[in-house]
PDB file of C-alpha atoms in Angstrom:
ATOM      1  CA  UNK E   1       0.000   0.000   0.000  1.00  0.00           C
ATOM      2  CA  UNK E   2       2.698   2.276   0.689  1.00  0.00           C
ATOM      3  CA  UNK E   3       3.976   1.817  -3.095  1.00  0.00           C
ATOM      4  CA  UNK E   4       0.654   2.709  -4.138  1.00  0.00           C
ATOM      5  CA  UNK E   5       0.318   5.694  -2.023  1.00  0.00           C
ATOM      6  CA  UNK E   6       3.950   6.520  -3.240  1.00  0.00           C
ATOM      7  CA  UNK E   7       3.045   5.828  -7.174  1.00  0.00           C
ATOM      8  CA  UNK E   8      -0.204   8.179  -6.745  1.00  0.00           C
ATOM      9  CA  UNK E   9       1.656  10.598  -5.180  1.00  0.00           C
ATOM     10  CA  UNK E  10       4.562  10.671  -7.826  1.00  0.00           C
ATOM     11  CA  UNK E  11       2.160  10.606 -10.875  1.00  0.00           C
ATOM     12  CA  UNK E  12       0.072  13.481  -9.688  1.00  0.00           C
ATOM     13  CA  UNK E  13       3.179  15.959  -9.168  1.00  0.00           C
ATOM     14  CA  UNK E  14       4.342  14.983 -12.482  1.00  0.00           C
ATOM     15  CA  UNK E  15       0.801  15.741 -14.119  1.00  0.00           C
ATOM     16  CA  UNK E  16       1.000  18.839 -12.197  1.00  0.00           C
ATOM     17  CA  UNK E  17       4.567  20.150 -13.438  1.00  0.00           C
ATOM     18  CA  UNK E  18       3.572  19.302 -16.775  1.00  0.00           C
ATOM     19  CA  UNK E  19       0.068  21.429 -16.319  1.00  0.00           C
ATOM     20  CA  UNK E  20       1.901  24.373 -14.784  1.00  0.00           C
ATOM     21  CA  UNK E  21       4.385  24.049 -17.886  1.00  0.00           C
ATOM     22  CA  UNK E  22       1.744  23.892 -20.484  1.00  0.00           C
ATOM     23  CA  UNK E  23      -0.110  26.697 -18.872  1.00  0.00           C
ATOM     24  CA  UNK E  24       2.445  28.881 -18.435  1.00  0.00           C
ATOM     25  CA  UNK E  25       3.494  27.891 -21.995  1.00  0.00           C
ATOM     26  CA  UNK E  26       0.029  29.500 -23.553  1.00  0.00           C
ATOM     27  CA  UNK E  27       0.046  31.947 -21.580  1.00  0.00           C
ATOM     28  CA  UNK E  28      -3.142  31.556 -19.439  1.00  0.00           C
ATOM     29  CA  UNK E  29      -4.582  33.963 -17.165  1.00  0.00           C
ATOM     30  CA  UNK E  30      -6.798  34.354 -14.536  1.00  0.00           C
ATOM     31  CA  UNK E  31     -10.772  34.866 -16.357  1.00  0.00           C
ATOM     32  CA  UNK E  32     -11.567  37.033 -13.141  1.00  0.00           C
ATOM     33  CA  UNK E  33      -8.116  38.971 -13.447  1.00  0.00           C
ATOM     34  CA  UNK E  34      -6.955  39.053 -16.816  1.00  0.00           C
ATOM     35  CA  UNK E  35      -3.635  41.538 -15.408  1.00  0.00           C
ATOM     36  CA  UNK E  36      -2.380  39.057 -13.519  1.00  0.00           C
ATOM     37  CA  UNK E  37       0.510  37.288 -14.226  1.00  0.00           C
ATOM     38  CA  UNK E  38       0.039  33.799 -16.012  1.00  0.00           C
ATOM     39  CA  UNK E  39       2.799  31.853 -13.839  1.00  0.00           C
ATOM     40  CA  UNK E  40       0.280  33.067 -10.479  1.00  0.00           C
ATOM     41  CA  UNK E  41      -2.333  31.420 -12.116  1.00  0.00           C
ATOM     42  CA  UNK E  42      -1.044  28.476 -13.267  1.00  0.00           C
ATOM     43  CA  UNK E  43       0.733  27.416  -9.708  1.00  0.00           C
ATOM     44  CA  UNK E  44      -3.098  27.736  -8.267  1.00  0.00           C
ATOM     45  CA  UNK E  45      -4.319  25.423 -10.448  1.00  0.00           C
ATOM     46  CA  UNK E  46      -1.585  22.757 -10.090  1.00  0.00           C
ATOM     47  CA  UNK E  47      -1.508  23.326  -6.254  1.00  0.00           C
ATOM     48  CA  UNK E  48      -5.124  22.737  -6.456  1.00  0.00           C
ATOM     49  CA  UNK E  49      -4.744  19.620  -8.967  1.00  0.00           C
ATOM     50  CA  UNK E  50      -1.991  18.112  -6.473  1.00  0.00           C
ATOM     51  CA  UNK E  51      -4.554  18.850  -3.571  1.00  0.00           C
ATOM     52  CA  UNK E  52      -7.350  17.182  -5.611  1.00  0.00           C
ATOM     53  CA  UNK E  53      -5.466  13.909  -6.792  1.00  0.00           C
ATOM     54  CA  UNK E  54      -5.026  12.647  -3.329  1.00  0.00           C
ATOM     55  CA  UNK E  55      -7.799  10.265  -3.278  1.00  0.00           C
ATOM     56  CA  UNK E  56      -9.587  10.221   0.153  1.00  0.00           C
ATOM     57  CA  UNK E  57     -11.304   7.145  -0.543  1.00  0.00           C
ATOM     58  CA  UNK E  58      -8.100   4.938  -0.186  1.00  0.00           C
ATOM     59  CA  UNK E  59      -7.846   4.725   4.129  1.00  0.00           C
ATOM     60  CA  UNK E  60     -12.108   3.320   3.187  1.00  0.00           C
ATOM     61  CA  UNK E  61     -10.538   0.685   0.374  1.00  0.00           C
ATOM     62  CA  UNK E  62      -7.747  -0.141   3.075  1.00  0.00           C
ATOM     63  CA  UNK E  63     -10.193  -0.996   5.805  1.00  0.00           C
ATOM     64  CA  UNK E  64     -12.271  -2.842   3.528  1.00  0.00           C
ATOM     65  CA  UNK E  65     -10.070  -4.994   1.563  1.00  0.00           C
ATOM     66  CA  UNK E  66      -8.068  -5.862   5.543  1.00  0.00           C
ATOM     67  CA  UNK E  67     -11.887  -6.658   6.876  1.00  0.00           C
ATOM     68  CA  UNK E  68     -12.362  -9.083   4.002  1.00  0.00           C
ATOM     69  CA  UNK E  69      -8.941 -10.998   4.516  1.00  0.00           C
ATOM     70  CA  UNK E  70     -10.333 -10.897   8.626  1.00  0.00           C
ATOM     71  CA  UNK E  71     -13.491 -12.732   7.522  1.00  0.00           C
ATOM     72  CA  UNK E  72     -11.483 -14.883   5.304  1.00  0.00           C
ATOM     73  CA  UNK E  73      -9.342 -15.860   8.278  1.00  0.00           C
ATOM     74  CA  UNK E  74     -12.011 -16.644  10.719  1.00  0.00           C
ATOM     75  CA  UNK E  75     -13.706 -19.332   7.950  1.00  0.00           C
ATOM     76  CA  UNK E  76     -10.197 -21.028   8.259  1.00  0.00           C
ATOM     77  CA  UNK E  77     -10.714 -21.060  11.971  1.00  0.00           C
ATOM     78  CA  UNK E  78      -7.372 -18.281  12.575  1.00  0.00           C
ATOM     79  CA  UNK E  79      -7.855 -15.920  15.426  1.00  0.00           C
ATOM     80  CA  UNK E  80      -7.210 -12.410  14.582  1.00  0.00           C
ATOM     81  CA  UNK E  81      -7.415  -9.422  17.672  1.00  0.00           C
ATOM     82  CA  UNK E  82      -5.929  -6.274  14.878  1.00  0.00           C
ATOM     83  CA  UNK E  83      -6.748  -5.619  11.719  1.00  0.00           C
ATOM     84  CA  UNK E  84      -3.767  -4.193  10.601  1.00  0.00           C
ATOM     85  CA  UNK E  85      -2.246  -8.025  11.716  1.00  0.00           C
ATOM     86  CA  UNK E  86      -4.283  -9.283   8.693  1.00  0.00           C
ATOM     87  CA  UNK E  87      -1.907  -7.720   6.572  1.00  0.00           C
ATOM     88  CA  UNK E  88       1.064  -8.765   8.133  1.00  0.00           C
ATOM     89  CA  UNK E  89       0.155 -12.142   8.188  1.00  0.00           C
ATOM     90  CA  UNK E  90      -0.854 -12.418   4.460  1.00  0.00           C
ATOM     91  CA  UNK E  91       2.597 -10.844   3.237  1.00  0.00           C
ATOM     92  CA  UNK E  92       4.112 -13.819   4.930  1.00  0.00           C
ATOM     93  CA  UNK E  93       5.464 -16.412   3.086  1.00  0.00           C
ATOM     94  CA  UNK E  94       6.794 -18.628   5.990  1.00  0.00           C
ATOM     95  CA  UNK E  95       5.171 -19.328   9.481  1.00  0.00           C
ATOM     96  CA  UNK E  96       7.050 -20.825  12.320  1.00  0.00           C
ATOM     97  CA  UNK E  97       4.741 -22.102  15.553  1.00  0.00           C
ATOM     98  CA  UNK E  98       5.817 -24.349  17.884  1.00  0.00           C
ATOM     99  CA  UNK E  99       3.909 -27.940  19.046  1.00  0.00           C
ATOM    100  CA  UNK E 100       1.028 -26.590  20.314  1.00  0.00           C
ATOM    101  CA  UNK E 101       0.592 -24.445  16.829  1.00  0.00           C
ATOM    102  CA  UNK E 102       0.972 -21.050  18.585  1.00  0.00           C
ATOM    103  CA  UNK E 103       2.825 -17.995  17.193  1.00  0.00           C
ATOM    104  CA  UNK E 104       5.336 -16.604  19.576  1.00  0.00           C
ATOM    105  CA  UNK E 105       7.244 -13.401  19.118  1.00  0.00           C
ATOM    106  CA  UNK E 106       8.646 -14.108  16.190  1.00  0.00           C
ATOM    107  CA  UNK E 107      12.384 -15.101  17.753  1.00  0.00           C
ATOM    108  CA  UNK E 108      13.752 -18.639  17.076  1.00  0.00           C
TER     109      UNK E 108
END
């Protein structure tokens, strides 16, 4: 999730750069202030782009798509006290429990 957050994050500064650039390029101005410079302009619209592409709606997808792997756990039986443990546990590859089949701190 964090590479997503990252890849978001990098695209929408680079569509923003590129939007200033272009704007800047044609020379756009203000509709409401037509005297004002066109660089002004353009770094309120890509500030407001950049504020605009963070998508609010990904902590909601997060807490949905961990709940489902927590109800996917339970059918199998697995006892799960923190959602944020379901993720954890399903980047695992290997598990190590002792005889009785509980997980200890993680030391060997």
């Amino acid at each position: 999730l964090e590479k997503l957050g990252g890849r978001i994050g990098m695209i929408a500064i680079v569509v923003c750069v590129v939007i200033f650039i272009i704007g800047v390029a044609m020379d756009r101005t203000d509709p409401a202030n037509p005297g004002s410079p066109a660089w002004l302009y353009m770094i309120l619209i890509a500030v407001t782009l950049a504020v605009a592409a963070i998508p609010e709606g990904i902590p909601l997808c997060v807490t949905i798509s961990l709940s489902i792997g927590c109800s996917d756990m339970v059918k199998k039986n697995v006892l799960v006290r923190k959602l944020a443990a379901v993720e954890t546990l399903g980047s695992a590859s290997v598990i190590c429990s002792d005889k009785t089949g509980t997980l200890t701190e993680g030391k060997m």
